[in-house]
PDB file of C-alpha atoms in Angstrom:
ATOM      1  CA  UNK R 214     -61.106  21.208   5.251  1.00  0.00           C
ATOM      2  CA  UNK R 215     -61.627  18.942   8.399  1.00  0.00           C
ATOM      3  CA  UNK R 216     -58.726  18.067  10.486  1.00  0.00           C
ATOM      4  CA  UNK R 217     -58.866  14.626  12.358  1.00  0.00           C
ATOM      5  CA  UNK R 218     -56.357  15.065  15.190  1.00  0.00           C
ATOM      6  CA  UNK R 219     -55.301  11.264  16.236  1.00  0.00           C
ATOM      7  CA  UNK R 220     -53.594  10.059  20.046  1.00  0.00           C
ATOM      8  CA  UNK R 221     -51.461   8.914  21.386  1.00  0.00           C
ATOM      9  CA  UNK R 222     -49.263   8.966  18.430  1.00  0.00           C
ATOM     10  CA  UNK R 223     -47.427   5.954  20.090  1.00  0.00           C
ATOM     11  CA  UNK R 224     -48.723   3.807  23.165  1.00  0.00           C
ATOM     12  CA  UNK R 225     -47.074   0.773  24.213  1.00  0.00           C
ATOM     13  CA  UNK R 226     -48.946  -1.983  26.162  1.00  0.00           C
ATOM     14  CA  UNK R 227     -49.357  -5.651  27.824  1.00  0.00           C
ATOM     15  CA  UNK R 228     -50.511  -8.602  26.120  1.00  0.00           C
ATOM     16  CA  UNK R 229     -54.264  -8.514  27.787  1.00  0.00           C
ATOM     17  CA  UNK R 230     -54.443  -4.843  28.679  1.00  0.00           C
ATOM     18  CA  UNK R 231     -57.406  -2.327  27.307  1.00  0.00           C
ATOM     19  CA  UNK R 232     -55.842   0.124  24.983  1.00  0.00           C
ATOM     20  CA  UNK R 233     -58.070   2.920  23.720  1.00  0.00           C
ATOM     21  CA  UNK R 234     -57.069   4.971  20.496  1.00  0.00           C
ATOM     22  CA  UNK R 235     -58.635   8.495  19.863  1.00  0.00           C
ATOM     23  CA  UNK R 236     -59.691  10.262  17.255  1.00  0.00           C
ATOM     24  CA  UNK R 237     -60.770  14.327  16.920  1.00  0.00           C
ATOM     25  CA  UNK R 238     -62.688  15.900  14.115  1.00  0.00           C
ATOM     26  CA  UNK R 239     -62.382  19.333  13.860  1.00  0.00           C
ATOM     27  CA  UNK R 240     -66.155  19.864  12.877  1.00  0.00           C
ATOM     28  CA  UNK R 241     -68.864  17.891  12.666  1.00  0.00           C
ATOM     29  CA  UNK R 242     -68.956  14.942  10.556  1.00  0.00           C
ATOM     30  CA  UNK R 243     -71.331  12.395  12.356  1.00  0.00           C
ATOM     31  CA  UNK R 244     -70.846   8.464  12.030  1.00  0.00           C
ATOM     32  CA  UNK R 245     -68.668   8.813   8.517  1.00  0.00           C
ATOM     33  CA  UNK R 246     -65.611   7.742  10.464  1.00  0.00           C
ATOM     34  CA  UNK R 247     -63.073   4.489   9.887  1.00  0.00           C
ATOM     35  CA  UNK R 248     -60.540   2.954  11.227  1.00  0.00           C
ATOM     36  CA  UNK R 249     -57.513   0.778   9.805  1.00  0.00           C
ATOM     37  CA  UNK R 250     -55.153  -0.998  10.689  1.00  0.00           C
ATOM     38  CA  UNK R 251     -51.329  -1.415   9.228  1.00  0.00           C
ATOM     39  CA  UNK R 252     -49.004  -4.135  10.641  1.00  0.00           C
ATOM     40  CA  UNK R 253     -45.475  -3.455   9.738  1.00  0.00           C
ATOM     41  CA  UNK R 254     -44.632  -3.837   5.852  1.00  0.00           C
ATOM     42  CA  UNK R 255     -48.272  -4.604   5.149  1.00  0.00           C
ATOM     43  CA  UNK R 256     -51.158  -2.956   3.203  1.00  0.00           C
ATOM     44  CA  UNK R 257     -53.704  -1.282   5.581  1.00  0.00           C
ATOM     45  CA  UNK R 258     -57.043  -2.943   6.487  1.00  0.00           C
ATOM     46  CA  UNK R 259     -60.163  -2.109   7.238  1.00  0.00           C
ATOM     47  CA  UNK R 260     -61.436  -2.425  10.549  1.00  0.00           C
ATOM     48  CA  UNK R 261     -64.858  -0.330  11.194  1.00  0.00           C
ATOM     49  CA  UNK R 262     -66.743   2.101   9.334  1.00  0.00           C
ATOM     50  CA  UNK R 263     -69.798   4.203  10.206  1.00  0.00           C
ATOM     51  CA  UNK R 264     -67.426   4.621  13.871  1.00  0.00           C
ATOM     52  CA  UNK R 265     -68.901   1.370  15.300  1.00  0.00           C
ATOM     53  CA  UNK R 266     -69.668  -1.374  12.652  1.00  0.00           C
ATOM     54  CA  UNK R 267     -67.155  -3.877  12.378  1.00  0.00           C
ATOM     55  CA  UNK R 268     -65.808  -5.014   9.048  1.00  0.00           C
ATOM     56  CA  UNK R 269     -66.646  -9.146   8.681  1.00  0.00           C
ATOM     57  CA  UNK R 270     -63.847 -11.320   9.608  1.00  0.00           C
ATOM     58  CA  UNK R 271     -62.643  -8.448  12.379  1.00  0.00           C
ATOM     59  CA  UNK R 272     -62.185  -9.716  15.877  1.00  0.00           C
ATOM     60  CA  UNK R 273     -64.742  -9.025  18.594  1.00  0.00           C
ATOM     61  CA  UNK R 274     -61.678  -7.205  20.529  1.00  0.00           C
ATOM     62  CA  UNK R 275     -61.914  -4.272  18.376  1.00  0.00           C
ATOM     63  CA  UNK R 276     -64.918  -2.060  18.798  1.00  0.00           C
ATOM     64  CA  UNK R 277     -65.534   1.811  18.103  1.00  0.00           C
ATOM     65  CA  UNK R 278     -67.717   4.652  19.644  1.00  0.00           C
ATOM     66  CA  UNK R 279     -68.595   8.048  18.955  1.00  0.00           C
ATOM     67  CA  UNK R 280     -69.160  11.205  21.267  1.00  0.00           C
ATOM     68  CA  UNK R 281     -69.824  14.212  19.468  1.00  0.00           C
ATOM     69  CA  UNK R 282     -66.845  15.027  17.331  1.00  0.00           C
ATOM     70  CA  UNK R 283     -64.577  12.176  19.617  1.00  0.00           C
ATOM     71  CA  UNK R 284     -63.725   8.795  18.059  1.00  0.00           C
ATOM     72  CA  UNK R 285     -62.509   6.249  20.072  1.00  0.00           C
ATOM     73  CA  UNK R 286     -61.161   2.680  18.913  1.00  0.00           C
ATOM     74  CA  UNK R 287     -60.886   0.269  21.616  1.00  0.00           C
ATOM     75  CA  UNK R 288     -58.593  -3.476  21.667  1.00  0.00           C
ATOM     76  CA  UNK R 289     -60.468  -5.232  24.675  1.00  0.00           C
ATOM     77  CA  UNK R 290     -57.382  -7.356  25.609  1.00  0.00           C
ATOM     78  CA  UNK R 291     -54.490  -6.601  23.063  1.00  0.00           C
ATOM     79  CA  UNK R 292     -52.568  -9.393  21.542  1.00  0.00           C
ATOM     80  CA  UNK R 293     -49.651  -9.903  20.467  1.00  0.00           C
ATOM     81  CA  UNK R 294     -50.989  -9.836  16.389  1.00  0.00           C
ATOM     82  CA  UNK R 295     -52.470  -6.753  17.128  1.00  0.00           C
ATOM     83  CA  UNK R 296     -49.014  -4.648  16.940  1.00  0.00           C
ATOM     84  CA  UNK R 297     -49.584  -2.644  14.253  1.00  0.00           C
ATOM     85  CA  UNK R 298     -50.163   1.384  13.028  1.00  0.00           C
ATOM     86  CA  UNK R 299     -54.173   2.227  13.246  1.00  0.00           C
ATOM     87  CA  UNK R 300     -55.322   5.441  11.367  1.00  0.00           C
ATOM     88  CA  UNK R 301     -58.919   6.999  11.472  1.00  0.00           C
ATOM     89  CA  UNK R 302     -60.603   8.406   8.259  1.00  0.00           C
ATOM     90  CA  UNK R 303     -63.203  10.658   8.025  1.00  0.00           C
ATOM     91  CA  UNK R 304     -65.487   9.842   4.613  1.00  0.00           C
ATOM     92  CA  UNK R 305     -68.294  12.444   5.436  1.00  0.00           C
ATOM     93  CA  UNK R 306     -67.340  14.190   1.962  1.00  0.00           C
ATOM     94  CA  UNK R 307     -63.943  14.834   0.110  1.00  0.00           C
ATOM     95  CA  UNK R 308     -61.343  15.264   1.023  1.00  0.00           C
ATOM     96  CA  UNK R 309     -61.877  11.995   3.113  1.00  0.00           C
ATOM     97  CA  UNK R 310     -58.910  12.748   5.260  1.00  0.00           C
ATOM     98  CA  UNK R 311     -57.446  10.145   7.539  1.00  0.00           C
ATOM     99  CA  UNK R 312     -55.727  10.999  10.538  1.00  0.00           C
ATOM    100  CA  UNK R 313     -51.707  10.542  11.586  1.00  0.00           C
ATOM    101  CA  UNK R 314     -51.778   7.756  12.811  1.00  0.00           C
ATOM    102  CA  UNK R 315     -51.103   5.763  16.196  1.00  0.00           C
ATOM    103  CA  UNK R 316     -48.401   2.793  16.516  1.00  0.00           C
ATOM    104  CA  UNK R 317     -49.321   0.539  19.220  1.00  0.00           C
ATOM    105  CA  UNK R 318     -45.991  -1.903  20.723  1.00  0.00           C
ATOM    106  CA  UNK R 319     -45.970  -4.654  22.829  1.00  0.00           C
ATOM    107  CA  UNK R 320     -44.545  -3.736  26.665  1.00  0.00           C
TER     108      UNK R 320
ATOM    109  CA  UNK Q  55     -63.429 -12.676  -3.971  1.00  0.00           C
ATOM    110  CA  UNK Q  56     -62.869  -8.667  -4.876  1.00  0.00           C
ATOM    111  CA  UNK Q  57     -59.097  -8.352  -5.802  1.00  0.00           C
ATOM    112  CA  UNK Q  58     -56.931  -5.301  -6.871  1.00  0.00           C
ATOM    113  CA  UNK Q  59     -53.784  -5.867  -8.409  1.00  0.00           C
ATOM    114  CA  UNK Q  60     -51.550  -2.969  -8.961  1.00  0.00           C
ATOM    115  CA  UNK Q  61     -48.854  -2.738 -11.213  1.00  0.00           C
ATOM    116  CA  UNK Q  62     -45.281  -3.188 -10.106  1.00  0.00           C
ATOM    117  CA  UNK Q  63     -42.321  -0.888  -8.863  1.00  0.00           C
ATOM    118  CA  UNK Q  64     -41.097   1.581 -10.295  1.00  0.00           C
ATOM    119  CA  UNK Q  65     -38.074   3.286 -10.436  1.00  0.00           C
ATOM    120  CA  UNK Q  66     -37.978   6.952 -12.552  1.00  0.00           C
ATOM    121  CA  UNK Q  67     -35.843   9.994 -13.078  1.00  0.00           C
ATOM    122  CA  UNK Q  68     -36.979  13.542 -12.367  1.00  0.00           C
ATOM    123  CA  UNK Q  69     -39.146  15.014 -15.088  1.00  0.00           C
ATOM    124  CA  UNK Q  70     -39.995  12.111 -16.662  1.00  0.00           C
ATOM    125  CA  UNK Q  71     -44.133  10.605 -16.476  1.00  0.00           C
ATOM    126  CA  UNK Q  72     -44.734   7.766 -15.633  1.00  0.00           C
ATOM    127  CA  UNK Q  73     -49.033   5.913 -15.067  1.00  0.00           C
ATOM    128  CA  UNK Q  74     -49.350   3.064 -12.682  1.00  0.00           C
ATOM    129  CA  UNK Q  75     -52.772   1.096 -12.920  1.00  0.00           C
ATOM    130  CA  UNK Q  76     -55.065  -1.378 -10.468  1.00  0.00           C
ATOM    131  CA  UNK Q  77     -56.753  -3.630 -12.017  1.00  0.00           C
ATOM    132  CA  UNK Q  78     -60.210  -5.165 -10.405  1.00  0.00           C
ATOM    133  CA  UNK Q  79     -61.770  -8.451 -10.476  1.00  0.00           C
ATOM    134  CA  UNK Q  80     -63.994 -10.509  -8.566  1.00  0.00           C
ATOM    135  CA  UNK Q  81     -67.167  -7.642  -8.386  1.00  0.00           C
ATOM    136  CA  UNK Q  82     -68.775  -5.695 -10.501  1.00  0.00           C
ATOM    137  CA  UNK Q  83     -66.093  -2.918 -11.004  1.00  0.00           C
ATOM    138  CA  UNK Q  84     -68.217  -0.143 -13.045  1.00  0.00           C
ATOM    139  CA  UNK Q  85     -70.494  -0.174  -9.899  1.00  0.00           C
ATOM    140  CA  UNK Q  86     -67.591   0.907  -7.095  1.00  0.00           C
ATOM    141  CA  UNK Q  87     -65.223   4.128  -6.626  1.00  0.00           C
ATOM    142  CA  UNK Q  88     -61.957   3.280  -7.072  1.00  0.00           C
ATOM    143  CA  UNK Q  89     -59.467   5.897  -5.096  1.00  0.00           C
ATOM    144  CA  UNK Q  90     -55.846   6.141  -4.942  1.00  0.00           C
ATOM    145  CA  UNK Q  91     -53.909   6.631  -1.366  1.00  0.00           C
ATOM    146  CA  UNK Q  92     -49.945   7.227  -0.946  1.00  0.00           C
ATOM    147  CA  UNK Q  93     -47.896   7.063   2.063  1.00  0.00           C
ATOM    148  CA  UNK Q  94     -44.692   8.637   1.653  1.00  0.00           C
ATOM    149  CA  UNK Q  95     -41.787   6.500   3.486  1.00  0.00           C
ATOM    150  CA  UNK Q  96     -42.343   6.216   7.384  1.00  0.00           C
ATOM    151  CA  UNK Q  97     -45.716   8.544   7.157  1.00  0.00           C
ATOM    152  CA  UNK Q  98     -49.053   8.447   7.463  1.00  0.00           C
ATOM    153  CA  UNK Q  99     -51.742   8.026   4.476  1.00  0.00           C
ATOM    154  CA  UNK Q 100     -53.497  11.003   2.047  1.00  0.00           C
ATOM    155  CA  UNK Q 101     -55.822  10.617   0.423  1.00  0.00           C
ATOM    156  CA  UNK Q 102     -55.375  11.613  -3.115  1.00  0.00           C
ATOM    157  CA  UNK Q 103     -58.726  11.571  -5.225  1.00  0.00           C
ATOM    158  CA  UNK Q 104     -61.351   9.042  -6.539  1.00  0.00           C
ATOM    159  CA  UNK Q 105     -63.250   7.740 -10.074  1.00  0.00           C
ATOM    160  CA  UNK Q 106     -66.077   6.012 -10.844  1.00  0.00           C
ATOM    161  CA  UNK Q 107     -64.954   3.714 -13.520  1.00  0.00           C
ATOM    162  CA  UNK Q 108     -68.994   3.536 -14.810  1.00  0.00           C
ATOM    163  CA  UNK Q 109     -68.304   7.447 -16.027  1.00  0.00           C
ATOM    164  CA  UNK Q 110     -65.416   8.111 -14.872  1.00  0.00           C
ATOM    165  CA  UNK Q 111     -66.355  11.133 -12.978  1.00  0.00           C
ATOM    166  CA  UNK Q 112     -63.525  12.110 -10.411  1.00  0.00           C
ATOM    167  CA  UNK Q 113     -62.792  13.843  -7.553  1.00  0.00           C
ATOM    168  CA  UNK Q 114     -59.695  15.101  -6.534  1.00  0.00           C
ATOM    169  CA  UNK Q 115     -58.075  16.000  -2.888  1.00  0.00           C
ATOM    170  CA  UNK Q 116     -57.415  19.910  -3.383  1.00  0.00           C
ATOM    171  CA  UNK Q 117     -53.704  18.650  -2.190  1.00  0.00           C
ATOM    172  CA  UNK Q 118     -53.247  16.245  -5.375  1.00  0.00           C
ATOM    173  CA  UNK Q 119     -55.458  18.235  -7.851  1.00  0.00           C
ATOM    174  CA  UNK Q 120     -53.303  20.001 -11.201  1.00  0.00           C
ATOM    175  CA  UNK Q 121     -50.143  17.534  -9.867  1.00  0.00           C
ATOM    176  CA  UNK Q 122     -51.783  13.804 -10.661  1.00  0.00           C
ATOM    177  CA  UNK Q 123     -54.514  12.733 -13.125  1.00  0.00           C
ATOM    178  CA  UNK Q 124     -56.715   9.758 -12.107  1.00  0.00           C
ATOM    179  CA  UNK Q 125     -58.461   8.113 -14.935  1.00  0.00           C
ATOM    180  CA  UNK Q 126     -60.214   4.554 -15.475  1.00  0.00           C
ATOM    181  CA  UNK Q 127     -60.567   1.937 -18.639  1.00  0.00           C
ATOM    182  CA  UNK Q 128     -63.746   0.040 -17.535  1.00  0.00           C
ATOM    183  CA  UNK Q 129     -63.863  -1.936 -20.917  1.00  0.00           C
ATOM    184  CA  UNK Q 130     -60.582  -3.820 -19.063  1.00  0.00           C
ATOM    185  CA  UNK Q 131     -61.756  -3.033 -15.791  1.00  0.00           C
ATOM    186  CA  UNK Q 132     -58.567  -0.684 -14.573  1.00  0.00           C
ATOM    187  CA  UNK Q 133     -57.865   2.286 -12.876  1.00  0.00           C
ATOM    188  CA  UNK Q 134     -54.836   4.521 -13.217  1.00  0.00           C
ATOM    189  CA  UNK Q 135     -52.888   7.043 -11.800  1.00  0.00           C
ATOM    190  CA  UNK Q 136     -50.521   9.224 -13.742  1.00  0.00           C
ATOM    191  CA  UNK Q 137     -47.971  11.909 -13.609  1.00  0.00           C
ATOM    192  CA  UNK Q 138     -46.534  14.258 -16.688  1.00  0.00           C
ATOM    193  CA  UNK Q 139     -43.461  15.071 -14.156  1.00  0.00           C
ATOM    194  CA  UNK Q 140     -42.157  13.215 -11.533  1.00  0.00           C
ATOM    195  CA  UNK Q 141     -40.544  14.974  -8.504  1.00  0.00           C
ATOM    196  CA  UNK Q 142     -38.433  13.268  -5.591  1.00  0.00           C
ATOM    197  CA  UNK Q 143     -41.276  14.240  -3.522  1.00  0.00           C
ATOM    198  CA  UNK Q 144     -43.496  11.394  -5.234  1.00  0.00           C
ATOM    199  CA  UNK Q 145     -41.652   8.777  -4.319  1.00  0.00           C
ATOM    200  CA  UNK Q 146     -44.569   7.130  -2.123  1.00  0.00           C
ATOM    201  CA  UNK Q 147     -45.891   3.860  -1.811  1.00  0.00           C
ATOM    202  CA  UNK Q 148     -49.112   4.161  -3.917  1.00  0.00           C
ATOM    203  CA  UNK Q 149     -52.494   2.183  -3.024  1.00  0.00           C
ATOM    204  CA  UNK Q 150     -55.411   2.249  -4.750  1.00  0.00           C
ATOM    205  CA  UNK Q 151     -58.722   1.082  -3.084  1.00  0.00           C
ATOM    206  CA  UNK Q 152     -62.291   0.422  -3.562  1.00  0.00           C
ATOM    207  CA  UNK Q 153     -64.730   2.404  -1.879  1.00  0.00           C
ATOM    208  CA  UNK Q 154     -68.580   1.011  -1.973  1.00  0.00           C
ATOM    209  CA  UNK Q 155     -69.559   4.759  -2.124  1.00  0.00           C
ATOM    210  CA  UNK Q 156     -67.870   8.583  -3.076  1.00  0.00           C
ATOM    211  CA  UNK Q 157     -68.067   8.830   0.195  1.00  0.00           C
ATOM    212  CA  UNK Q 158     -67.490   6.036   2.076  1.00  0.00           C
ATOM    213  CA  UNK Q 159     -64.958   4.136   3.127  1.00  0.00           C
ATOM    214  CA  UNK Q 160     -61.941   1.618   1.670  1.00  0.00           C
ATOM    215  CA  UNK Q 161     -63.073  -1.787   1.915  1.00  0.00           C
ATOM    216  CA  UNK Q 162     -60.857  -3.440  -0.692  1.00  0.00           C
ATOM    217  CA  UNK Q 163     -56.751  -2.694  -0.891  1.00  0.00           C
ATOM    218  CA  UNK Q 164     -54.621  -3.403  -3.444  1.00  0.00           C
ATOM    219  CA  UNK Q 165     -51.151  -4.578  -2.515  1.00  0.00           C
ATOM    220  CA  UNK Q 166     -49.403  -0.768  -3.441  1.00  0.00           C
ATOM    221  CA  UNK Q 167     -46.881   0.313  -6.141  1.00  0.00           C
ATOM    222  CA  UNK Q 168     -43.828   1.682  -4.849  1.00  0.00           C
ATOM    223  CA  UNK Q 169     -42.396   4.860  -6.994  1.00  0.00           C
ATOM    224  CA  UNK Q 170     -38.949   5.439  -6.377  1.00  0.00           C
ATOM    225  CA  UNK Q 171     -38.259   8.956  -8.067  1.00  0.00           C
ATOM    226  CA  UNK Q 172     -34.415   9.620  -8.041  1.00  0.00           C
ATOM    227  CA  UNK Q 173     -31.874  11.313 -10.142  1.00  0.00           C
TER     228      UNK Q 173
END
């Protein structure tokens, strides 16, 4: 099966700075990639799929790119709302794995 | 609106079964896969398996397959999960979510049954 190998695992961060969240497949598995995000106690939400299109009703902060088997999710300026867990998923075919998951804080 | 509802908490005693269900509303619910995902306390999510309630053909993560069985009413437009035997090791929170394609990804979330398994 494909492994998707997430960092950091934690980052913490200024209100305003760029944070950058990456994701590894460990084969091939072209645009089928997601992200999501979980605040604290909530259910998880969908933020892009097909690694760059984002979900309606998803801030313009959040975007997502693809090089080769590397997935990155980038927060433009984070805010304070955007503390929170974000996992990748890989949906190329079963099992559609998702990743381990990075917790972003607030410096 | 597209809504999942999930059936509440549960609390169960080794050995004993126990099916939790997610019910849909608000789209066209034989036309989407429905998939279940836990997330075991403080951890990350798995993905467990997936059925299309139109003919109820389902997929299972090699990880969950032989220990759950995911099966779908679409006359009362519902999904299940199910277990003949709990262990400790299930207690989980338990989502299920709609995915627009077998493979694709979960656009809809219901709000997660949490399954307490303890003697």
């Amino acid at each position: 099966d494909i492994q998707m190998t997430q960092s950091p695992s934690s980052l913490s961060a200024s209100v305003g700075d760029r944070v950058t969240i990456t994701c590894r497949a460990s084969q091939g598995i072209s645009i089928y990639l997601a992200w999501y995000q979980q605040k604290p106690g909530k259910v998880p939400r969908l933020l892009i799929y097909g690694a760059s299109t984002l979900q309606s009703g998803v801030p313009s902060r959040f975007s997502g790119s693809r090089s080769g088997t590397d997935f990155t999710l980038t927060i433009s300026s984070l805010q304070p709302e955007d503390v929170a867990t974000y996992f990748c998923q890989k949906y190329n075919n079963a099992p559609l794995t998702f990743g381990g998951g990075t917790k972003v804080e607030i410096k | 609106e597209v809504q999942l509802v999930q059936s509440g908490a549960e609390v169960k005693k080794p050995g004993e079964s126990l099916r939790i269900s997610c019910k849909g509303s608000g789209s066209s619910f034989t036309n989407y896969w429905i998939a279940w995902v836990r997330q075991m306390p403080g951890k990350g999510l798995e993905w467990m398996g997936i059925i299309y309630p139109g003919d109820s053909d389902t997929r299972y993560s090699p990880s969950f397959q032989g220990q759950v069985t995911i099966s779908a009413d679409k006359s009362i437009n519902t999904a299940y999960l199910q277990w003949s035997s709990l262990k400790a090791s299930d207690t989980a929170m338990y989502y299920c979510t709609r995915q627009p394609y077998s493979s694709g990804w979960s656009d809809y979330w219901g709000q997660g049954t949490l399954v307490t398994v303890s003697s």
